[in-house]
Coordinates of C-alpha atoms in Angstrom, one line a residue:
Chain A
M1 CA -49.5 -53.4 5.9
L2 CA -52.9 -51.9 7.3
L3 CA -51.4 -48.9 9.0
P4 CA -50.3 -46.1 6.9
E5 CA -46.6 -45.5 6.7
P6 CA -46.3 -42.2 8.8
V7 CA -48.1 -44.2 11.7
Q8 CA -45.8 -47.2 11.0
R9 CA -42.7 -44.8 11.4
V10 CA -43.9 -43.3 14.8
I11 CA -44.6 -46.7 16.1
E12 CA -41.3 -48.1 15.4
A13 CA -39.2 -45.0 16.5
F14 CA -41.2 -45.3 19.9
S15 CA -40.5 -49.0 20.3
R16 CA -36.5 -48.4 20.0
L17 CA -37.0 -46.5 23.4
P18 CA -36.0 -48.6 26.6
G19 CA -39.0 -49.9 28.2
V20 CA -41.4 -49.5 25.4
G21 CA -42.8 -52.5 23.6
P22 CA -44.7 -52.6 20.2
K23 CA -47.9 -52.4 22.4
T24 CA -47.0 -49.3 24.2
A25 CA -45.5 -47.7 21.2
S26 CA -49.1 -48.4 19.4
R27 CA -50.9 -46.8 22.4
L28 CA -48.8 -43.6 22.5
T29 CA -48.9 -43.2 18.9
F30 CA -52.7 -43.5 18.7
H31 CA -53.0 -41.2 21.5
L32 CA -51.1 -38.6 19.7
L33 CA -53.1 -39.3 16.5
R34 CA -56.4 -39.1 18.5
G35 CA -55.7 -35.3 19.8
Q36 CA -54.9 -32.2 18.2
S37 CA -51.6 -32.2 16.4
S38 CA -49.9 -29.8 19.1
L39 CA -48.5 -32.5 21.5
A40 CA -47.1 -34.4 18.5
E41 CA -45.5 -31.4 17.0
E42 CA -44.5 -30.0 20.6
L43 CA -42.6 -33.4 20.9
A44 CA -41.1 -33.4 17.7
A45 CA -39.7 -29.8 18.2
A46 CA -38.5 -30.4 21.7
L47 CA -36.5 -33.7 20.2
G48 CA -35.2 -31.8 17.4
G49 CA -33.6 -29.2 19.7
L50 CA -32.4 -32.2 22.4
H51 CA -28.9 -32.7 21.1
S52 CA -28.2 -29.3 19.2
G53 CA -29.3 -27.4 22.6
T54 CA -27.1 -29.4 25.0
G55 CA -23.4 -30.2 25.7
S56 CA -21.5 -31.7 28.4
C57 CA -19.6 -29.9 31.1
G58 CA -16.0 -29.4 30.5
R59 CA -15.1 -30.4 34.0
C60 CA -17.6 -33.1 35.5
F61 CA -19.0 -34.2 32.3
N62 CA -22.7 -33.6 33.4
I63 CA -25.3 -32.4 30.7
T64 CA -25.3 -28.7 30.5
A65 CA -26.7 -26.1 27.9
A66 CA -25.1 -25.8 24.5
G67 CA -21.9 -23.4 24.5
R68 CA -21.7 -23.4 28.1
E69 CA -18.2 -24.4 29.2
L70 CA -19.2 -25.5 32.8
C71 CA -22.5 -26.8 34.2
P72 CA -24.3 -24.8 36.7
V73 CA -22.7 -27.0 39.6
C74 CA -19.2 -26.5 38.6
A75 CA -19.9 -22.7 37.7
S76 CA -21.4 -22.1 41.0
A77 CA -19.4 -20.2 43.7
E78 CA -21.2 -21.8 46.6
R79 CA -20.3 -25.3 46.1
E80 CA -17.6 -27.2 48.2
R81 CA -14.8 -27.4 45.7
G82 CA -12.9 -30.1 47.9
L83 CA -15.6 -32.7 47.7
V84 CA -16.3 -34.7 44.5
C85 CA -19.3 -37.1 44.0
V86 CA -18.7 -39.7 41.3
V87 CA -21.7 -41.1 39.5
E88 CA -22.3 -43.2 36.6
E89 CA -24.9 -40.9 34.8
P90 CA -26.2 -37.3 34.5
L91 CA -29.7 -38.8 36.0
D92 CA -27.9 -39.6 39.2
V93 CA -26.6 -36.1 39.4
L94 CA -30.5 -35.1 39.1
A95 CA -31.4 -37.6 42.1
L96 CA -28.8 -36.3 44.2
E97 CA -29.4 -32.6 43.6
R98 CA -33.0 -33.1 44.3
T99 CA -32.3 -34.5 47.8
G100 CA -30.9 -30.9 48.5
G101 CA -28.3 -32.5 50.8
Y102 CA -25.3 -32.4 48.9
Q103 CA -23.0 -29.2 48.4
G104 CA -20.0 -30.6 46.5
L105 CA -19.3 -31.1 42.9
Y106 CA -19.8 -34.2 40.7
H107 CA -17.9 -36.2 38.1
V108 CA -20.0 -38.3 35.6
L109 CA -18.2 -41.4 34.3
G110 CA -20.6 -41.9 31.7
G111 CA -21.6 -45.6 32.6
A112 CA -19.9 -48.5 34.7
L113 CA -17.1 -51.0 34.0
S114 CA -18.8 -54.0 32.3
P115 CA -16.7 -56.7 30.7
I116 CA -19.9 -58.4 29.4
E117 CA -20.9 -55.4 27.4
G118 CA -17.5 -54.3 26.6
V119 CA -17.0 -51.3 28.5
G120 CA -13.5 -50.9 29.9
P121 CA -11.7 -48.2 31.8
D122 CA -11.1 -46.2 28.7
D123 CA -14.8 -46.1 27.7
L124 CA -15.5 -44.0 30.9
R125 CA -14.1 -40.6 32.2
I126 CA -11.8 -42.2 34.6
A127 CA -8.6 -40.7 33.2
E128 CA -10.3 -37.3 33.3
L129 CA -11.1 -38.0 37.1
L130 CA -7.5 -38.8 37.9
E131 CA -6.4 -35.6 36.1
R132 CA -8.7 -33.6 38.3
V133 CA -7.5 -35.1 41.4
R134 CA -3.9 -34.7 40.4
A135 CA -4.6 -30.8 39.8
G136 CA -5.3 -30.6 43.7
G137 CA -7.5 -29.4 45.6
V138 CA -9.7 -32.6 46.2
Q139 CA -10.0 -33.8 49.8
E140 CA -12.7 -36.2 49.6
I141 CA -14.3 -38.4 46.7
I142 CA -17.4 -40.0 47.4
V143 CA -17.9 -43.0 45.0
A144 CA -21.7 -43.1 44.3
T145 CA -21.8 -45.8 41.7
N146 CA -25.0 -48.1 41.6
P147 CA -25.3 -50.7 44.1
S148 CA -24.9 -53.5 41.2
M149 CA -22.2 -55.8 40.1
E150 CA -21.1 -53.2 37.7
G151 CA -21.1 -50.2 40.0
D152 CA -19.1 -52.4 42.5
A153 CA -16.7 -53.2 40.1
T154 CA -16.3 -49.8 38.9
A155 CA -15.9 -48.4 42.6
M156 CA -13.2 -51.0 43.4
Y157 CA -11.2 -50.1 40.4
L158 CA -11.6 -46.4 41.2
Q159 CA -10.4 -47.2 44.7
Q160 CA -7.2 -48.7 43.3
Q161 CA -6.5 -45.9 41.0
L162 CA -7.5 -43.0 43.4
A163 CA -5.7 -44.5 46.7
P164 CA -2.3 -43.6 45.5
L165 CA -3.3 -40.1 44.9
G166 CA -4.2 -39.3 48.5
P167 CA -7.9 -38.0 48.9
R168 CA -10.3 -39.3 51.4
L169 CA -12.3 -42.0 49.5
T170 CA -15.9 -43.0 50.8
R171 CA -19.0 -44.4 49.3
L172 CA -22.5 -44.2 49.7
A173 CA -24.0 -46.4 52.9
R174 CA -25.9 -49.6 52.1
G175 CA -28.8 -50.7 54.1
L176 CA -32.6 -50.7 54.3
P177 CA -34.1 -48.1 52.0
M178 CA -36.5 -45.7 53.6
G179 CA -40.2 -46.8 53.9
G180 CA -39.1 -50.1 52.9
D181 CA -40.1 -53.3 54.8
L182 CA -37.9 -55.6 56.5
E183 CA -40.0 -58.6 55.5
Y184 CA -39.6 -57.7 51.8
A185 CA -35.7 -56.9 51.9
D186 CA -33.8 -59.0 49.8
Q187 CA -31.0 -61.1 51.3
G188 CA -28.1 -58.7 49.9
T189 CA -29.8 -55.7 51.3
L190 CA -30.3 -57.3 54.6
L191 CA -26.8 -58.6 55.1
R192 CA -25.5 -55.1 54.0
A193 CA -27.7 -53.6 56.7
L194 CA -26.5 -56.0 59.6
A195 CA -23.0 -55.6 58.5
G196 CA -23.2 -51.9 58.5
R197 CA -25.4 -51.7 61.7
Q198 CA -24.9 -48.5 63.7
E199 CA -25.1 -47.4 67.4
L200 CA -28.6 -46.4 68.7
S201 CA -27.6 -43.0 70.3
Chain B
M1 CA -33.1 -25.3 37.5
L2 CA -30.3 -27.6 37.1
L3 CA -31.3 -29.2 33.8
P4 CA -30.9 -27.2 30.3
E5 CA -34.0 -26.0 29.0
P6 CA -33.7 -28.3 25.9
V7 CA -33.8 -31.2 28.1
Q8 CA -36.5 -29.9 30.2
R9 CA -39.0 -29.4 27.2
V10 CA -38.3 -32.9 26.1
I11 CA -39.2 -34.4 29.7
E12 CA -42.4 -32.3 29.9
A13 CA -43.5 -33.3 26.4
F14 CA -42.8 -36.9 27.1
S15 CA -44.8 -36.6 30.6
R16 CA -47.8 -35.6 28.8
L17 CA -48.3 -39.0 27.1
P18 CA -50.5 -41.4 28.6
G19 CA -48.7 -43.7 31.4
V20 CA -45.5 -41.8 31.2
G21 CA -44.6 -40.2 34.6
P22 CA -41.9 -37.8 35.2
K23 CA -39.5 -40.4 36.3
T24 CA -40.2 -42.5 32.9
A25 CA -40.0 -39.1 30.9
S26 CA -36.4 -38.4 32.3
R27 CA -35.4 -41.8 31.8
L28 CA -36.5 -41.7 28.0
T29 CA -35.0 -38.4 27.6
F30 CA -31.5 -39.1 29.1
H31 CA -31.4 -42.4 27.0
L32 CA -32.0 -40.3 23.9
L33 CA -29.0 -37.9 25.1
R34 CA -26.6 -40.8 25.9
G35 CA -26.8 -42.2 22.5
Q36 CA -26.2 -40.6 19.0
S37 CA -28.6 -38.1 17.9
S38 CA -30.0 -40.3 15.4
L39 CA -32.9 -41.7 17.4
A40 CA -34.1 -38.5 18.8
E41 CA -34.1 -37.0 15.3
E42 CA -36.0 -40.0 13.7
L43 CA -38.3 -39.9 16.4
A44 CA -38.8 -36.0 15.7
A45 CA -39.1 -36.4 11.9
A46 CA -41.5 -39.1 12.4
L47 CA -44.0 -37.2 14.8
G48 CA -43.7 -34.2 12.6
G49 CA -45.4 -36.3 9.7
L50 CA -47.9 -38.1 11.9
H51 CA -50.7 -35.7 11.4
S52 CA -49.9 -34.5 8.1
G53 CA -49.2 -37.8 6.5
T54 CA -52.7 -39.3 7.9
G55 CA -56.2 -39.0 7.5
S56 CA -59.5 -40.9 8.1
C57 CA -61.4 -43.1 6.0
G58 CA -64.4 -41.4 4.5
R59 CA -66.5 -44.5 4.9
C60 CA -65.5 -46.3 8.1
F61 CA -63.3 -43.5 9.8
N62 CA -60.5 -45.7 10.5
I63 CA -56.9 -44.0 10.1
T64 CA -55.5 -44.2 6.5
A65 CA -52.7 -42.4 4.6
A66 CA -53.3 -38.8 3.8
G67 CA -55.0 -38.1 0.6
R68 CA -56.6 -41.4 0.5
E69 CA -60.6 -41.4 0.4
L70 CA -60.8 -45.0 1.7
C71 CA -58.7 -47.1 4.0
P72 CA -57.3 -50.5 2.6
V73 CA -60.1 -52.3 4.3
C74 CA -62.8 -50.4 2.7
A75 CA -60.9 -50.4 -0.6
S76 CA -60.4 -54.0 -0.8
A77 CA -62.5 -56.2 -3.4
E78 CA -62.1 -59.1 -1.1
R79 CA -63.9 -58.1 2.0
E80 CA -67.6 -59.2 2.6
R81 CA -69.3 -55.7 2.4
G82 CA -72.6 -57.0 4.2
L83 CA -70.7 -57.4 7.7
V84 CA -69.9 -54.3 9.6
C85 CA -67.8 -54.5 12.7
V86 CA -68.4 -51.3 15.1
V87 CA -65.4 -50.5 17.2
E88 CA -64.4 -47.8 19.5
E89 CA -60.6 -46.9 18.2
P90 CA -58.6 -47.6 15.2
L91 CA -56.5 -49.6 17.5
D92 CA -59.3 -52.1 17.9
V93 CA -59.4 -52.5 14.1
L94 CA -55.8 -53.3 14.3
A95 CA -56.2 -55.8 17.0
L96 CA -59.0 -57.4 15.0
E97 CA -57.1 -57.5 11.7
R98 CA -54.3 -59.1 13.7
T99 CA -56.3 -62.2 14.4
G100 CA -56.7 -62.7 10.5
G101 CA -60.2 -64.2 11.4
Y102 CA -62.3 -61.2 10.1
Q103 CA -63.3 -60.7 6.6
G104 CA -65.9 -57.7 6.8
L105 CA -65.7 -54.1 6.9
Y106 CA -65.3 -51.8 10.1
H107 CA -66.8 -48.7 11.7
V108 CA -64.8 -46.6 13.9
L109 CA -66.9 -44.7 16.3
G110 CA -64.1 -42.6 17.8
G111 CA -64.7 -43.5 21.5
A112 CA -67.7 -44.6 23.7
L113 CA -70.7 -42.8 25.5
S114 CA -69.6 -41.2 28.7
P115 CA -71.9 -39.0 30.6
I116 CA -69.2 -38.3 33.2
E117 CA -66.5 -37.3 30.5
G118 CA -69.4 -35.5 28.5
V119 CA -69.3 -37.8 25.3
G120 CA -72.8 -38.1 23.9
P121 CA -74.1 -39.6 20.8
D122 CA -73.4 -36.6 18.7
D123 CA -69.7 -37.0 19.6
L124 CA -69.3 -40.3 18.3
R125 CA -69.7 -41.4 14.4
I126 CA -73.1 -43.0 15.2
A127 CA -75.3 -40.7 12.6
E128 CA -72.7 -41.9 9.9
L129 CA -73.1 -45.6 11.0
L130 CA -76.8 -45.3 10.7
E131 CA -76.6 -43.7 7.4
R132 CA -74.4 -46.6 6.2
V133 CA -76.9 -49.0 7.2
R134 CA -79.8 -47.1 5.7
A135 CA -77.9 -46.9 2.3
G136 CA -78.6 -50.7 2.4
G137 CA -76.4 -53.8 1.8
V138 CA -75.5 -54.4 5.4
Q139 CA -76.7 -57.6 6.5
E140 CA -75.0 -58.0 10.0
I141 CA -73.4 -55.5 12.3
I142 CA -70.9 -56.8 15.0
V143 CA -70.9 -54.5 17.8
A144 CA -67.3 -54.9 19.3
T145 CA -67.1 -51.9 21.8
N146 CA -64.9 -52.6 24.8
P147 CA -66.3 -54.9 27.7
S148 CA -66.5 -51.8 29.9
M149 CA -69.3 -49.6 31.2
E150 CA -68.8 -47.2 28.4
G151 CA -68.7 -49.8 25.8
D152 CA -71.8 -51.5 27.1
A153 CA -73.8 -48.4 27.3
T154 CA -72.6 -47.5 23.7
A155 CA -73.6 -51.1 22.6
M156 CA -77.2 -50.8 24.3
Y157 CA -77.7 -47.4 22.6
L158 CA -76.5 -48.7 19.1
Q159 CA -79.0 -51.7 19.6
Q160 CA -81.9 -49.3 20.1
Q161 CA -80.7 -47.1 17.2
L162 CA -80.1 -49.9 14.9
A163 CA -82.8 -52.6 15.4
P164 CA -85.5 -50.6 13.5
L165 CA -83.3 -50.5 10.6
G166 CA -83.4 -54.4 10.0
P167 CA -79.7 -56.0 10.1
R168 CA -78.6 -58.7 12.2
L169 CA -77.1 -57.5 15.4
T170 CA -74.6 -59.3 17.3
R171 CA -71.8 -58.8 19.7
L172 CA -68.5 -60.5 20.8
A173 CA -68.7 -63.3 22.9
R174 CA -67.9 -62.8 27.0
G175 CA -66.2 -65.4 28.8
L176 CA -62.8 -66.9 30.1
P177 CA -59.5 -65.4 28.1
M178 CA -57.5 -67.8 26.5
G179 CA -54.6 -68.8 28.6
G180 CA -56.4 -67.4 31.6
D181 CA -56.8 -69.0 35.0
L182 CA -60.3 -69.8 36.5
E183 CA -58.7 -69.3 39.9
Y184 CA -57.7 -65.7 38.9
A185 CA -60.9 -64.7 36.7
D186 CA -62.8 -61.8 38.1
Q187 CA -66.4 -62.4 39.3
G188 CA -67.8 -60.6 36.3
T189 CA -66.1 -62.5 33.8
L190 CA -66.9 -65.9 35.6
L191 CA -70.6 -64.9 35.8
R192 CA -70.6 -64.0 32.0
A193 CA -68.6 -67.4 31.3
L194 CA -71.4 -69.5 33.3
A195 CA -74.2 -67.6 31.7
G196 CA -72.8 -68.0 28.2
R197 CA -71.8 -71.6 28.7
Q198 CA -71.9 -73.9 25.6
E199 CA -72.6 -77.6 24.7
L200 CA -69.3 -79.8 24.6
S201 CA -69.7 -81.6 21.4

């Protein structure tokens, strides 16, 4: 092998990240090699503290700082406690928080139902969600799983499970994305946008 | 800030890599968080050893394992020692080695001349190249800088400097890339391909 082993090791580790192929991994590695050692070392130190420095919220399973029982959202006194938004991943919480338009709590499932990948209800935080609802105080649950096959299957399953418990069940609207172009919208999106059309007022 | 500081740190470090924006950095970080801690730790360990485990070849300035005076190419007894290919970066050496069609030595400049970015001849390993040639034994120099403005300027500068020293000077052919489509080739490539046309034989 032409490349020294330490270089090879970094390239291989980078290649295991999603969306990073061997060429990108080489480019990133050689970028780090070219510069001063500071960036490589900072990244190494940050990665080393990633798992030890984080945990998951005891209520909503969002990511939180290590040693904290609850995440900042669950711990906040200013959030609407009767409203729970169910999402697949912690990144979805981040996306919703960035909008600044949501004031309720969250519940992070940790994925979506997928028979193909062998993900069943027991692999997600569904039992914990049902428990939260049974404990009372939840008026509305917004199902915000991804608009995908898996996300839709998960939403349907949640509906079956949650309906008998009484809270209002809603889901995020489907339609044309902002800044989107009708001409380039796919068939599914357009059908949903037609079916969900609203009165001009 | 909603995200715990250890997570924020990894996202920021990733964002400083070339071609990695804040969204990609978040995606990579959350991928690492989702999995077991092994990948994050392996990447951290590999990065920690990147600079300490590598050095540059004393002759051609390619990357080599730490503590080695010469890189595997320069140390090999099987390479043609009269042939030197001049490239900008160690990644270019890798690309040429992968072809399996080059048996000479290399010289890594460490970049290309760029007045805009303030890179002059003294910032590259040009003096070292001239010294190698003056030391004797080099019959041909293949200038393999990138087919870009900076690469071409560097090639011209090298030609001026090297011509008086006597070795044969060549450069990589320009033309249509393999698997490329004439229809999609840009004007510059097509002009070069026309000018460099060869006899069908």
